[in-house]
JSON list of C-alpha atoms in Angstrom, two decimals:
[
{"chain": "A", "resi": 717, "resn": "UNK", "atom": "CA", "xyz": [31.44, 31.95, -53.08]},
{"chain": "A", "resi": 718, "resn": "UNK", "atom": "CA", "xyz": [31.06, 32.66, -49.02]},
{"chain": "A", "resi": 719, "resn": "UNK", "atom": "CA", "xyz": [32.24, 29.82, -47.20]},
{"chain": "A", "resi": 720, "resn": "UNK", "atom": "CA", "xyz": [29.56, 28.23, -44.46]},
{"chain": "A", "resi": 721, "resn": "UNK", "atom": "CA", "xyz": [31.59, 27.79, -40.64]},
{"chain": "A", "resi": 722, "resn": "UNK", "atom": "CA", "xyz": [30.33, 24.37, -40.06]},
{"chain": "A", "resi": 723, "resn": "UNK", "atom": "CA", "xyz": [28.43, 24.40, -36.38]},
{"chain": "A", "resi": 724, "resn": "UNK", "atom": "CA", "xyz": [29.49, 23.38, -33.17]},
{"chain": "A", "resi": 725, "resn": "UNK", "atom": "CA", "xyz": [29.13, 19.62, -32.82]},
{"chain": "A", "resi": 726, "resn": "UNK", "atom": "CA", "xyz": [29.16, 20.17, -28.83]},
{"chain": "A", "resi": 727, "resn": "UNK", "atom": "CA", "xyz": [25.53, 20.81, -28.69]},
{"chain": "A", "resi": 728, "resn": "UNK", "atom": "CA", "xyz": [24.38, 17.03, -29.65]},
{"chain": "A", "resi": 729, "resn": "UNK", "atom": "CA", "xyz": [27.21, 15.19, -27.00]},
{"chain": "A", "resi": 730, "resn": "UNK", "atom": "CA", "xyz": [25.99, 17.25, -24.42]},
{"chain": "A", "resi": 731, "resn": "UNK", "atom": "CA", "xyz": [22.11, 16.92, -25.15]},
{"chain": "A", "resi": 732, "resn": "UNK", "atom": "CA", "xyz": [23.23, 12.87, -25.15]},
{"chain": "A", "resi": 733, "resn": "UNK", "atom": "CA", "xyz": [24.00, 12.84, -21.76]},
{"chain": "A", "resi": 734, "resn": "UNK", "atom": "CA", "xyz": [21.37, 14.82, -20.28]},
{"chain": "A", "resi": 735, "resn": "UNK", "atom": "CA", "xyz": [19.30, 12.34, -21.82]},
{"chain": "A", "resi": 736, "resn": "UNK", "atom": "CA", "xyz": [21.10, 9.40, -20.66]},
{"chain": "A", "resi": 737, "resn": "UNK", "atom": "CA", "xyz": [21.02, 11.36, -16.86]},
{"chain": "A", "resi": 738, "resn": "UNK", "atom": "CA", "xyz": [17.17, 11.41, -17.41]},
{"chain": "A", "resi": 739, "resn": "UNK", "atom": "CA", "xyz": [16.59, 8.12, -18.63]},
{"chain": "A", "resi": 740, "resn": "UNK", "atom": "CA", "xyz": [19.38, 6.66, -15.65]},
{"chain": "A", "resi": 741, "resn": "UNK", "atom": "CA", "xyz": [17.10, 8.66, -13.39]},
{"chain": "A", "resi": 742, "resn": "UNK", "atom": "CA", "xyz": [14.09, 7.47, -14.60]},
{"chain": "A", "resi": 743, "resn": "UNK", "atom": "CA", "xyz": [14.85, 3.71, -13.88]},
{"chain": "A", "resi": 744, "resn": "UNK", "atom": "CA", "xyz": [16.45, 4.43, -10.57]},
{"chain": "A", "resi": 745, "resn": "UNK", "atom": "CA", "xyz": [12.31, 6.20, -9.87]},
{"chain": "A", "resi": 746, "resn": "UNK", "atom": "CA", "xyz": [11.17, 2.80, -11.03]},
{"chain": "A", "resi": 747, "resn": "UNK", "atom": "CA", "xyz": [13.16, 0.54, -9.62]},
{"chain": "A", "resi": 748, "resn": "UNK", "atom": "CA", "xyz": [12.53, 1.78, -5.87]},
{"chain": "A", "resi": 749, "resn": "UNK", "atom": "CA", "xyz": [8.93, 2.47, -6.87]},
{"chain": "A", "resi": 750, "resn": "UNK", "atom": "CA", "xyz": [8.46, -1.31, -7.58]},
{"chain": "A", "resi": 751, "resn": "UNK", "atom": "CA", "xyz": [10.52, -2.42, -4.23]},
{"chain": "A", "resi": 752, "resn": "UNK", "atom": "CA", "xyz": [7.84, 0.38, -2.28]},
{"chain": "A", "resi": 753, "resn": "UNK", "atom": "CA", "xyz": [4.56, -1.37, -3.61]},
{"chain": "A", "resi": 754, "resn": "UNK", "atom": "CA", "xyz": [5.77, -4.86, -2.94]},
{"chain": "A", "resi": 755, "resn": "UNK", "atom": "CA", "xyz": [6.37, -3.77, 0.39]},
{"chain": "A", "resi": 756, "resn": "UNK", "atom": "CA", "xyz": [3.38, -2.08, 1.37]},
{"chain": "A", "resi": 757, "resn": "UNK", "atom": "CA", "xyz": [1.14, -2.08, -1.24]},
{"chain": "A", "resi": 758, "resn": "UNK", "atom": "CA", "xyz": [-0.85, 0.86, -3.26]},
{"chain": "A", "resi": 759, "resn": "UNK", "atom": "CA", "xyz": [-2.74, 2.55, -0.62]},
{"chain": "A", "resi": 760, "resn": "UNK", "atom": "CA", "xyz": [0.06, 2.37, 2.09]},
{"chain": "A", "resi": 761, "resn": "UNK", "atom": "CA", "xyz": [3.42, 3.36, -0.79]},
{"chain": "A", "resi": 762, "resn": "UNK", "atom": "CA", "xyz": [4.72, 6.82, -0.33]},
{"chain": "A", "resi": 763, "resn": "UNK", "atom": "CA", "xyz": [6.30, 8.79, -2.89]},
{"chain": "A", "resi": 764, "resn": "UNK", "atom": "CA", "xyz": [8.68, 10.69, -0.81]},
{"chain": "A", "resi": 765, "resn": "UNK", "atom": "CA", "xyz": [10.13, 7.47, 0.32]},
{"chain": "A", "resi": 766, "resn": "UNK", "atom": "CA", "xyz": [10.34, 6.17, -3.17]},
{"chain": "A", "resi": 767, "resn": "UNK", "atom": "CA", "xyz": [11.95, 9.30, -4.71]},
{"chain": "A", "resi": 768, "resn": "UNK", "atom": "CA", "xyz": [14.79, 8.94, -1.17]},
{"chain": "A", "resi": 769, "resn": "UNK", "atom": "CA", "xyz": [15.07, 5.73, -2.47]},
{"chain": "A", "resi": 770, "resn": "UNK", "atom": "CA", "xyz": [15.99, 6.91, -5.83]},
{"chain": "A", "resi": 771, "resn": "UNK", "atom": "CA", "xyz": [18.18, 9.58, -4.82]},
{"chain": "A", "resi": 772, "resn": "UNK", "atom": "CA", "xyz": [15.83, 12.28, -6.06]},
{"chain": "A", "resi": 773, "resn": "UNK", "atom": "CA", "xyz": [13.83, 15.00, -4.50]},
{"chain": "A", "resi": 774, "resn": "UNK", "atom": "CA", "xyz": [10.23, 14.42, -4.52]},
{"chain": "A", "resi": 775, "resn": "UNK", "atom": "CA", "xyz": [9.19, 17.10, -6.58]},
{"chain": "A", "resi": 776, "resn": "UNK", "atom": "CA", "xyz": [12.26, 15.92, -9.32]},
{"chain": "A", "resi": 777, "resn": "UNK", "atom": "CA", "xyz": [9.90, 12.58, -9.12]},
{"chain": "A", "resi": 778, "resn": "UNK", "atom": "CA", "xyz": [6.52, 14.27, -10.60]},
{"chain": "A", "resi": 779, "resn": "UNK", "atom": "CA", "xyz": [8.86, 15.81, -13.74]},
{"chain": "A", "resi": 780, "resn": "UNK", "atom": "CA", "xyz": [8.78, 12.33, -14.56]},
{"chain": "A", "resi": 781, "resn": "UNK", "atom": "CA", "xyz": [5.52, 10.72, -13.34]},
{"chain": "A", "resi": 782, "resn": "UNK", "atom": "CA", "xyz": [2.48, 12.93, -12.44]},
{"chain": "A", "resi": 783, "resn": "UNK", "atom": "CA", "xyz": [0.77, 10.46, -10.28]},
{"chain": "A", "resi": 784, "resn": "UNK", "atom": "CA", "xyz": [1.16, 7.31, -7.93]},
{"chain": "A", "resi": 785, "resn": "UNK", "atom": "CA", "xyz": [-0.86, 5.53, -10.72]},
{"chain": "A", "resi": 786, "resn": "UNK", "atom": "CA", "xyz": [1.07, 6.64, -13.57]},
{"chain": "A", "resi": 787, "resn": "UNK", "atom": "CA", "xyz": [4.12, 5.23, -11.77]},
{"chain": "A", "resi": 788, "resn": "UNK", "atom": "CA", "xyz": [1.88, 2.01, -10.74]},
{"chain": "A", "resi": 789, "resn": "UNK", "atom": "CA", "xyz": [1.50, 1.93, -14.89]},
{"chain": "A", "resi": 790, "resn": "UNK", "atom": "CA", "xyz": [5.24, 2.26, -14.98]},
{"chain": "A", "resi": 791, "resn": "UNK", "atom": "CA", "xyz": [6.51, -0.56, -12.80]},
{"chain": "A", "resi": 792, "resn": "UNK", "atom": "CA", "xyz": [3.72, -2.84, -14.67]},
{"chain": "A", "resi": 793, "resn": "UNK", "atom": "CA", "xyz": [5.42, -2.40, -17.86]},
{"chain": "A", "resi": 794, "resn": "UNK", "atom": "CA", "xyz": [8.76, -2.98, -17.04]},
{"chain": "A", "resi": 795, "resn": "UNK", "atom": "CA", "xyz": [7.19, -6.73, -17.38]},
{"chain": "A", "resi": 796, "resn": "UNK", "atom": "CA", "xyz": [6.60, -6.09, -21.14]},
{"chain": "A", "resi": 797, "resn": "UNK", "atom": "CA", "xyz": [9.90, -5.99, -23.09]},
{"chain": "A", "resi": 798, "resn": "UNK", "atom": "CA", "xyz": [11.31, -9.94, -22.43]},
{"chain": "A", "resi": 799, "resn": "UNK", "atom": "CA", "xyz": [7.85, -10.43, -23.92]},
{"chain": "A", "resi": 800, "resn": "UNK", "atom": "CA", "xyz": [7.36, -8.34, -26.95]},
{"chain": "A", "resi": 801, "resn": "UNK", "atom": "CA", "xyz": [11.19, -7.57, -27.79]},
{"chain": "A", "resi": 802, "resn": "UNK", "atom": "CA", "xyz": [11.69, -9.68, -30.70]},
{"chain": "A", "resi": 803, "resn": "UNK", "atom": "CA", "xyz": [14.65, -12.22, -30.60]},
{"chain": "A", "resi": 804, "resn": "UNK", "atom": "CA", "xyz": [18.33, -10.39, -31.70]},
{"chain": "A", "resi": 805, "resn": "UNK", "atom": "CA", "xyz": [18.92, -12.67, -34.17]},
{"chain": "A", "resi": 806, "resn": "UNK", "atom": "CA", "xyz": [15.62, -14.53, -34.85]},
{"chain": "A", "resi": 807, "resn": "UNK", "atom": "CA", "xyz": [15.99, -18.33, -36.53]},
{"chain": "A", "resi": 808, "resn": "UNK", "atom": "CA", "xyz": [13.17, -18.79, -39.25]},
{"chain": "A", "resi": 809, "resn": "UNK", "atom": "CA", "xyz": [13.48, -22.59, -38.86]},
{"chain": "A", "resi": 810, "resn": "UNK", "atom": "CA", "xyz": [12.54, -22.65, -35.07]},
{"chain": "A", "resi": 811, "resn": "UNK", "atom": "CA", "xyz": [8.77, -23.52, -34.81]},
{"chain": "A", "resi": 812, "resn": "UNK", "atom": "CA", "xyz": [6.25, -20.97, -34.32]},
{"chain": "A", "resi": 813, "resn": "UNK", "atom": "CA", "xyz": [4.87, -23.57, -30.82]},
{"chain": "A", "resi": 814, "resn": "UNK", "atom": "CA", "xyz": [8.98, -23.42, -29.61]},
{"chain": "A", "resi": 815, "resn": "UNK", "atom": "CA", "xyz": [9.32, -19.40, -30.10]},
{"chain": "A", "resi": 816, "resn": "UNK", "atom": "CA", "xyz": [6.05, -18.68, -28.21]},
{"chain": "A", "resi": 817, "resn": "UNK", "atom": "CA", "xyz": [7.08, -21.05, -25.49]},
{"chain": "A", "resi": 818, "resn": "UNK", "atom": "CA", "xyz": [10.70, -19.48, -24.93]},
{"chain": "A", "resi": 819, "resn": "UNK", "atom": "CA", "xyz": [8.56, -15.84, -24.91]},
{"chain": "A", "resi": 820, "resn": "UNK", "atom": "CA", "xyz": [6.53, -17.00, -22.27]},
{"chain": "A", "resi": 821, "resn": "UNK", "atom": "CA", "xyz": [9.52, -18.60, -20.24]},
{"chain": "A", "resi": 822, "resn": "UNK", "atom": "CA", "xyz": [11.79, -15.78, -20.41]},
{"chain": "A", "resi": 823, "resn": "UNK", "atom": "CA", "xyz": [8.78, -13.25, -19.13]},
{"chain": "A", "resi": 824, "resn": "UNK", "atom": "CA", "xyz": [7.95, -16.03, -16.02]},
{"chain": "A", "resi": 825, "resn": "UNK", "atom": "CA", "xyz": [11.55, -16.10, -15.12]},
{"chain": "A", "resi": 826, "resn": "UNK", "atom": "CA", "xyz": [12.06, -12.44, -15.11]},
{"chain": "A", "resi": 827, "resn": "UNK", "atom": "CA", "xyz": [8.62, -11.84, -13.16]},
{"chain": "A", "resi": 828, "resn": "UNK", "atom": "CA", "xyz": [9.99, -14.56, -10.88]},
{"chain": "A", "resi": 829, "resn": "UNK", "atom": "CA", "xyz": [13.31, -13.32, -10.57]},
{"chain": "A", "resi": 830, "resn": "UNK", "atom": "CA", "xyz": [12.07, -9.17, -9.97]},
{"chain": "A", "resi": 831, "resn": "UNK", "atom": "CA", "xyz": [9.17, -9.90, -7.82]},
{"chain": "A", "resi": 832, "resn": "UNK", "atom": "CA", "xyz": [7.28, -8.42, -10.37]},
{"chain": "A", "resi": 833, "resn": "UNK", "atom": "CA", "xyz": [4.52, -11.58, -9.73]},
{"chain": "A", "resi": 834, "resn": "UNK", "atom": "CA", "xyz": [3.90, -10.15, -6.80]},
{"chain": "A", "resi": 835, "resn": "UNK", "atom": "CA", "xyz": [1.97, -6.70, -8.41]},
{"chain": "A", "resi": 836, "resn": "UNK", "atom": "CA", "xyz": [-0.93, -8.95, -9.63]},
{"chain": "A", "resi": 837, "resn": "UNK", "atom": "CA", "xyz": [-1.54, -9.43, -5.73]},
{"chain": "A", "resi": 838, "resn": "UNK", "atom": "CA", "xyz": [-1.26, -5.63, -5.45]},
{"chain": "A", "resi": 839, "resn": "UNK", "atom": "CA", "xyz": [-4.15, -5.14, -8.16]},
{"chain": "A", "resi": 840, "resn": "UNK", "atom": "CA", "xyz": [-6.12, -8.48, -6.46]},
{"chain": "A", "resi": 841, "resn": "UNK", "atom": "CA", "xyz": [-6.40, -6.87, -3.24]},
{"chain": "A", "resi": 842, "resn": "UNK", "atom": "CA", "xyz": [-6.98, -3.37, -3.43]},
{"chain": "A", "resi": 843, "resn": "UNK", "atom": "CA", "xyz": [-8.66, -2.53, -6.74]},
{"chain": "A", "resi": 844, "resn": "UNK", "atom": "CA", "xyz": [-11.83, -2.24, -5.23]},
{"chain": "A", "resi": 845, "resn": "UNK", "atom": "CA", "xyz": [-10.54, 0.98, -3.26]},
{"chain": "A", "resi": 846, "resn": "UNK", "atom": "CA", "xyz": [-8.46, 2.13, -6.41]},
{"chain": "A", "resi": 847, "resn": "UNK", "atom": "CA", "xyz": [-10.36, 0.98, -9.49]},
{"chain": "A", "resi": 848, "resn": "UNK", "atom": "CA", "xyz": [-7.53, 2.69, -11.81]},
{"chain": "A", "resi": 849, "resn": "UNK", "atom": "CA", "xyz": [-5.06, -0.30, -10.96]},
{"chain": "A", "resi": 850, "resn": "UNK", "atom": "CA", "xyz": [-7.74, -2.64, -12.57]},
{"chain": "A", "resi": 851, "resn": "UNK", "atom": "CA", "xyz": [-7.52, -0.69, -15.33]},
{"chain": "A", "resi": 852, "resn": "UNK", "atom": "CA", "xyz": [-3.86, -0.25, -15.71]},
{"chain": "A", "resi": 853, "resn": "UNK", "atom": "CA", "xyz": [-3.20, -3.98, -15.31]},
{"chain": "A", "resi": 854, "resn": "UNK", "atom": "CA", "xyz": [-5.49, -5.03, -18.15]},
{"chain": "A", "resi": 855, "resn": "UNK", "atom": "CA", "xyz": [-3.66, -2.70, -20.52]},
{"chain": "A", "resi": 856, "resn": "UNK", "atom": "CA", "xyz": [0.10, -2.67, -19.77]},
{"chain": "A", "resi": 857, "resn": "UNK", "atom": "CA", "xyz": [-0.04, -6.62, -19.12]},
{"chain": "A", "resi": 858, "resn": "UNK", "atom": "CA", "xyz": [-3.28, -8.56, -19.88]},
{"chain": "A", "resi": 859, "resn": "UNK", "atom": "CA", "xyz": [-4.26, -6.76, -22.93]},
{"chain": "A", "resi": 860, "resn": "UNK", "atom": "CA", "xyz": [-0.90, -7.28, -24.60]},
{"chain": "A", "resi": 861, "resn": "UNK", "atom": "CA", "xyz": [-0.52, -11.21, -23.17]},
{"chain": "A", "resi": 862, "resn": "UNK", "atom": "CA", "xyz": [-4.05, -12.14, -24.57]},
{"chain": "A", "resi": 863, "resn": "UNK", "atom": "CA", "xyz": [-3.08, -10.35, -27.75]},
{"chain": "A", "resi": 864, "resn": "UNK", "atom": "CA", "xyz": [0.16, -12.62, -27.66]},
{"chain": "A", "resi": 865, "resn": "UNK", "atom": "CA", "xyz": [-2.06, -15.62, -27.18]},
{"chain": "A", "resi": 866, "resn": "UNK", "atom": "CA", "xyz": [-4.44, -14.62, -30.17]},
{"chain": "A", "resi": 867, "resn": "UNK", "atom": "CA", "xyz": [-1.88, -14.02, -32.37]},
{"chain": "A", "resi": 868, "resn": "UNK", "atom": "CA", "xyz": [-0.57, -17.42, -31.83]},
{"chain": "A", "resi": 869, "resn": "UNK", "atom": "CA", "xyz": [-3.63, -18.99, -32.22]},
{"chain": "A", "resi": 870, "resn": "UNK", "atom": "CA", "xyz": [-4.54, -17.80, -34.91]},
{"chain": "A", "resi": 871, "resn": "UNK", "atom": "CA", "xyz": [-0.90, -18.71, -36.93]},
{"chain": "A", "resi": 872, "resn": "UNK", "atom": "CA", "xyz": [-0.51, -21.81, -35.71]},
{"chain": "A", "resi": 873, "resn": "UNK", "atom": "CA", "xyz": [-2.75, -23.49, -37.56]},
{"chain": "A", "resi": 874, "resn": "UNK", "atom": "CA", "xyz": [-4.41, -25.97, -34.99]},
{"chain": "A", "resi": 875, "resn": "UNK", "atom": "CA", "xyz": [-8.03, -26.32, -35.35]},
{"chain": "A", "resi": 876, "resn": "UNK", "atom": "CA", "xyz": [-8.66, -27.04, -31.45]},
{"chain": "A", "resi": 877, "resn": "UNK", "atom": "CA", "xyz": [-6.37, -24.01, -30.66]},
{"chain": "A", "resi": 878, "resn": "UNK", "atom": "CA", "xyz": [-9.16, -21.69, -32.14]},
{"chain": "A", "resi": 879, "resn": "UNK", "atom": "CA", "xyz": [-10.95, -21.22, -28.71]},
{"chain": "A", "resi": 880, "resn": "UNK", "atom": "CA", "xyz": [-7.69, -19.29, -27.29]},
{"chain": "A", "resi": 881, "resn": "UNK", "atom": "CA", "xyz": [-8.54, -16.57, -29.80]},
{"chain": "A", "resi": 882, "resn": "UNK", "atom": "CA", "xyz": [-11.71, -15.81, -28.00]},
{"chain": "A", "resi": 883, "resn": "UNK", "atom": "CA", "xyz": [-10.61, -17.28, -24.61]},
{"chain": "A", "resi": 884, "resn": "UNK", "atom": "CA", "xyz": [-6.78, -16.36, -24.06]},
{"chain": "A", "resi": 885, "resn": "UNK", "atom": "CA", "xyz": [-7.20, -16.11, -20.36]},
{"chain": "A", "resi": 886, "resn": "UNK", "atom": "CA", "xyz": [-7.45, -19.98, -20.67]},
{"chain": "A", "resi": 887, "resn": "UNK", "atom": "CA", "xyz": [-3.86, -20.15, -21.31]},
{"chain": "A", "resi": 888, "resn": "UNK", "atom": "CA", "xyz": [-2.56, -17.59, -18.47]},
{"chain": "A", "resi": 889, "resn": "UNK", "atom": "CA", "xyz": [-5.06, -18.12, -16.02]},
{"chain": "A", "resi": 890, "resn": "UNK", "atom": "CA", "xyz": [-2.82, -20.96, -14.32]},
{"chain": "A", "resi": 891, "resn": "UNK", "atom": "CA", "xyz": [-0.22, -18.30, -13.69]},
{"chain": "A", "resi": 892, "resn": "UNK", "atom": "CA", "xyz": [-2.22, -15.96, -11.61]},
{"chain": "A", "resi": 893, "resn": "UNK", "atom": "CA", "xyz": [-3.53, -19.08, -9.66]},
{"chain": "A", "resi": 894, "resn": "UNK", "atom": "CA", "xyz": [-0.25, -20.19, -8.69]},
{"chain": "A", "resi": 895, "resn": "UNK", "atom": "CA", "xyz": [0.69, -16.55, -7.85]},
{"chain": "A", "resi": 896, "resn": "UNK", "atom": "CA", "xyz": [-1.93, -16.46, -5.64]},
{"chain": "A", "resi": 897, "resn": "UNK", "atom": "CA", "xyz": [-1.51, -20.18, -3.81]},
{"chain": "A", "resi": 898, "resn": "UNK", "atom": "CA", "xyz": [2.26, -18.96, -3.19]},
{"chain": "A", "resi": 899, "resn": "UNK", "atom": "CA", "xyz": [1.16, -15.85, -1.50]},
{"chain": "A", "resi": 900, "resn": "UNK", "atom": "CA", "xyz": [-2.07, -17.00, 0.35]},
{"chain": "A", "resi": 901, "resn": "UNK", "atom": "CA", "xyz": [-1.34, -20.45, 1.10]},
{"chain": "A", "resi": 902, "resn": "UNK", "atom": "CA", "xyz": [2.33, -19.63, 2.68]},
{"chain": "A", "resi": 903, "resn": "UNK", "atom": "CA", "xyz": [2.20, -22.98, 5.18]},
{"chain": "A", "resi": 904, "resn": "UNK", "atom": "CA", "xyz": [2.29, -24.87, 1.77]},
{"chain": "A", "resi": 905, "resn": "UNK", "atom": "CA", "xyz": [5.35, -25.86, -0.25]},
{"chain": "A", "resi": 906, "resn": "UNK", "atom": "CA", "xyz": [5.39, -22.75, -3.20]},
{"chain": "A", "resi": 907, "resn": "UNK", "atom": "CA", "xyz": [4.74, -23.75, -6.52]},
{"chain": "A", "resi": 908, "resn": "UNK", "atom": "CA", "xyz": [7.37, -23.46, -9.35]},
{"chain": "A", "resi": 909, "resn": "UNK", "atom": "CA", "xyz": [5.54, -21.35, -12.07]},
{"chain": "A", "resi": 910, "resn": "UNK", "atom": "CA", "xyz": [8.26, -22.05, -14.56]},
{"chain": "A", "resi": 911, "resn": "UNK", "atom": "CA", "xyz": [7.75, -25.80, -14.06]},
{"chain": "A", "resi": 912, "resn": "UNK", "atom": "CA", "xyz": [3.69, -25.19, -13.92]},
{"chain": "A", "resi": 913, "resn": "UNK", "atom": "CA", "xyz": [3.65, -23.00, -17.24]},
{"chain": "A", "resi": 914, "resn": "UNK", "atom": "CA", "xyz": [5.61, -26.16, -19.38]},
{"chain": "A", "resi": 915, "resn": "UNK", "atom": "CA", "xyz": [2.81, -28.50, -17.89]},
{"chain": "A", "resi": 916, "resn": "UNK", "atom": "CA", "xyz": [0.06, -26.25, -18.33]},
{"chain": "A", "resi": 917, "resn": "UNK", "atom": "CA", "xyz": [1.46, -25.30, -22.67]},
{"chain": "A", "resi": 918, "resn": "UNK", "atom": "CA", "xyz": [1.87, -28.93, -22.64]},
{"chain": "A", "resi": 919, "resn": "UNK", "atom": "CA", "xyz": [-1.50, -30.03, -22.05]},
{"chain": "A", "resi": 920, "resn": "UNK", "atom": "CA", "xyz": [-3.02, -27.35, -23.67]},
{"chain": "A", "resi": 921, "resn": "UNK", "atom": "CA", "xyz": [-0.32, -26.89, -27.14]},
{"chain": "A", "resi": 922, "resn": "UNK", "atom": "CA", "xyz": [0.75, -30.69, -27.04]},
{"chain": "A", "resi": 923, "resn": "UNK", "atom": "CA", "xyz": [4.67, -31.54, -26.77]},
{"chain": "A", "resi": 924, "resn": "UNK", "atom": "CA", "xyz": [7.02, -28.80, -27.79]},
{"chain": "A", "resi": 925, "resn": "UNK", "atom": "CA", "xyz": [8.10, -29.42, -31.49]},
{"chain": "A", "resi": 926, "resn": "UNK", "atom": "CA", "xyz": [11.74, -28.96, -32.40]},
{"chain": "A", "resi": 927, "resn": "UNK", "atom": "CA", "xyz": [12.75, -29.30, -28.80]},
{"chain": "A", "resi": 928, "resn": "UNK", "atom": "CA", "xyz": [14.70, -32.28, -26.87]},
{"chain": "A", "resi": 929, "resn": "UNK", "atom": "CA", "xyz": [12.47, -34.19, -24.50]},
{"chain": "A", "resi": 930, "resn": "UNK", "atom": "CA", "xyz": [13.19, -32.86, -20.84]},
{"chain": "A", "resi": 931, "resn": "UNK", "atom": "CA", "xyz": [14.17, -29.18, -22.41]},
{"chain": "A", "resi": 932, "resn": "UNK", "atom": "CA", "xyz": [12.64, -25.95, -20.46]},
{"chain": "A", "resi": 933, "resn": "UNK", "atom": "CA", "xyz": [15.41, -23.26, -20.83]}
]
C-alpha cells in the first residue's frame, strides 16, 4: 500500500496572517475615514488624506472600498455590533425590558464615546446634495434599530407597547433630537444622552424590572 506524504501545513499559517494584515488594514481605513467625515463632512472628506491617515496608498484604499459611500456605509456600521452582538454569556433569568435596556446603553455609550453621534449630523446636513447617505443610514443603522424595537415589542408582551411595532422611531427619535440640540445649540449646556435615553425607556417601558432603583450601567 503507497504511503500518502502528508502536505505542507505552512500554507494555512501564512494565509492567517495575510488575512489578519488585511483585516488590521482594513480598520486602520476605517478608523481615519470616520475621524475625516467628522471633521469636514461628506462633500469636503478626501480619500487621499484618509488612506495617509491610515498608512496606505490611495489606490491600496479602493482594494478595499470602491467608493467614498461604500466607506460612508462602512464607518456607519461600525455602530452595529455593541448592538446586535449577543451577550458572551447570556443569563435566561434577566428580563427581556433589562436586556434591551443594557443593548441600547452600551450602543449610546460607544456612539458617545467614538463620536460616532456625530455621522447622523453628517447625513442631516448634506443628504440633499448626496441622497445615497440617506439611504445608507436607514439600512446600516435605522433599519436594524427599528427592527430591534419591533422585535421587542412584539415579545414583551405589553398591550400599550404594540404601537412601537408600527412606530419604532417613537422610541429613538429622542436620541437624534438631543444629537442635534448638542451640535446646533452649542451656547447651551449639552445634553447627556445616556441620562436622556433611561428617562425617555422609562416613560415610555415603565421602571426597569430586575434592576436596583438608581441603576444605569
Amino acid at each position: 500500500m503507497q504511503e500518502t506524504t502528508p502536505e505542507p501545513q505552512q500554507a494555512q499559517p501564512e494565509a492567517g496572517l495575510r488575512d489578519r494584515k488585511k483585516e488590521a488594514k482594513r480598520a486602520a481605513i476605517i478608523a481615519a475615514a470616520q475621524a475625516e467625515f467628522i471633521a469636514h463632512g461628506f462633500a469636503e472628506a478626501r480619500l487621499a488624506r484618509v488612506a495617509a491617515q491610515a498608512g496606505v496608498a490611495k489606490g491600496t484604499l479602493y482594494l478595499y472600498f470602491d467608493s467614498k459611500e461604500a466607506l460612508f456605509d462602512a464607518v456607519l456600521r461600525g455602530a452595529l455590533p455593541l448592538i446586535f452582538a449577543p451577550p458572551a454569556a447570556p443569563d435566561p433569568g434577566t428580563p427581556p425590558q433589562l436586556a434591551f435596556r443594557r443593548r441600547l446603553r452600551a450602543a449610546i455609550a460607544d456612539m458617545q464615546a467614538s463620536e460616532r453621534d456625530k455621522l447622523a449630523l453628517i447625513v442631516l446636513s448634506e443628504s440633499a446634495q448626496f441622497p445615497g447617505l440617506a439611504r445608507i443610514y436607514l439600512e446600516a443603522i435605522l433599519e436594524p434599530l427599528f427592527g430591534l424595537v419591533r422585535d421587542y415589542a412584539r415579545s414583551s408582551g405589553v398591550a400599550r407597547l404594540e404601537p412601537l411595532t408600527r412606530y419604532p422611531q417613537l422610541l429613538l427619535a429622542p436620541m437624534l433630537a438631543a444629537t442635534m440640540w448638542n451640535r446646533l445649540m452649542t451656547e447651551r449646556p449639552p445634553l447627556d444622552l445616556s441620562e436622556m435615553l433611561e428617562t425617555h425607556l422609562t416613560l415610555v417601558l415603565g421602571p426597569p424590572e430586575g434592576e436596583p432603583a438608581g441603576v444605569t450601567g
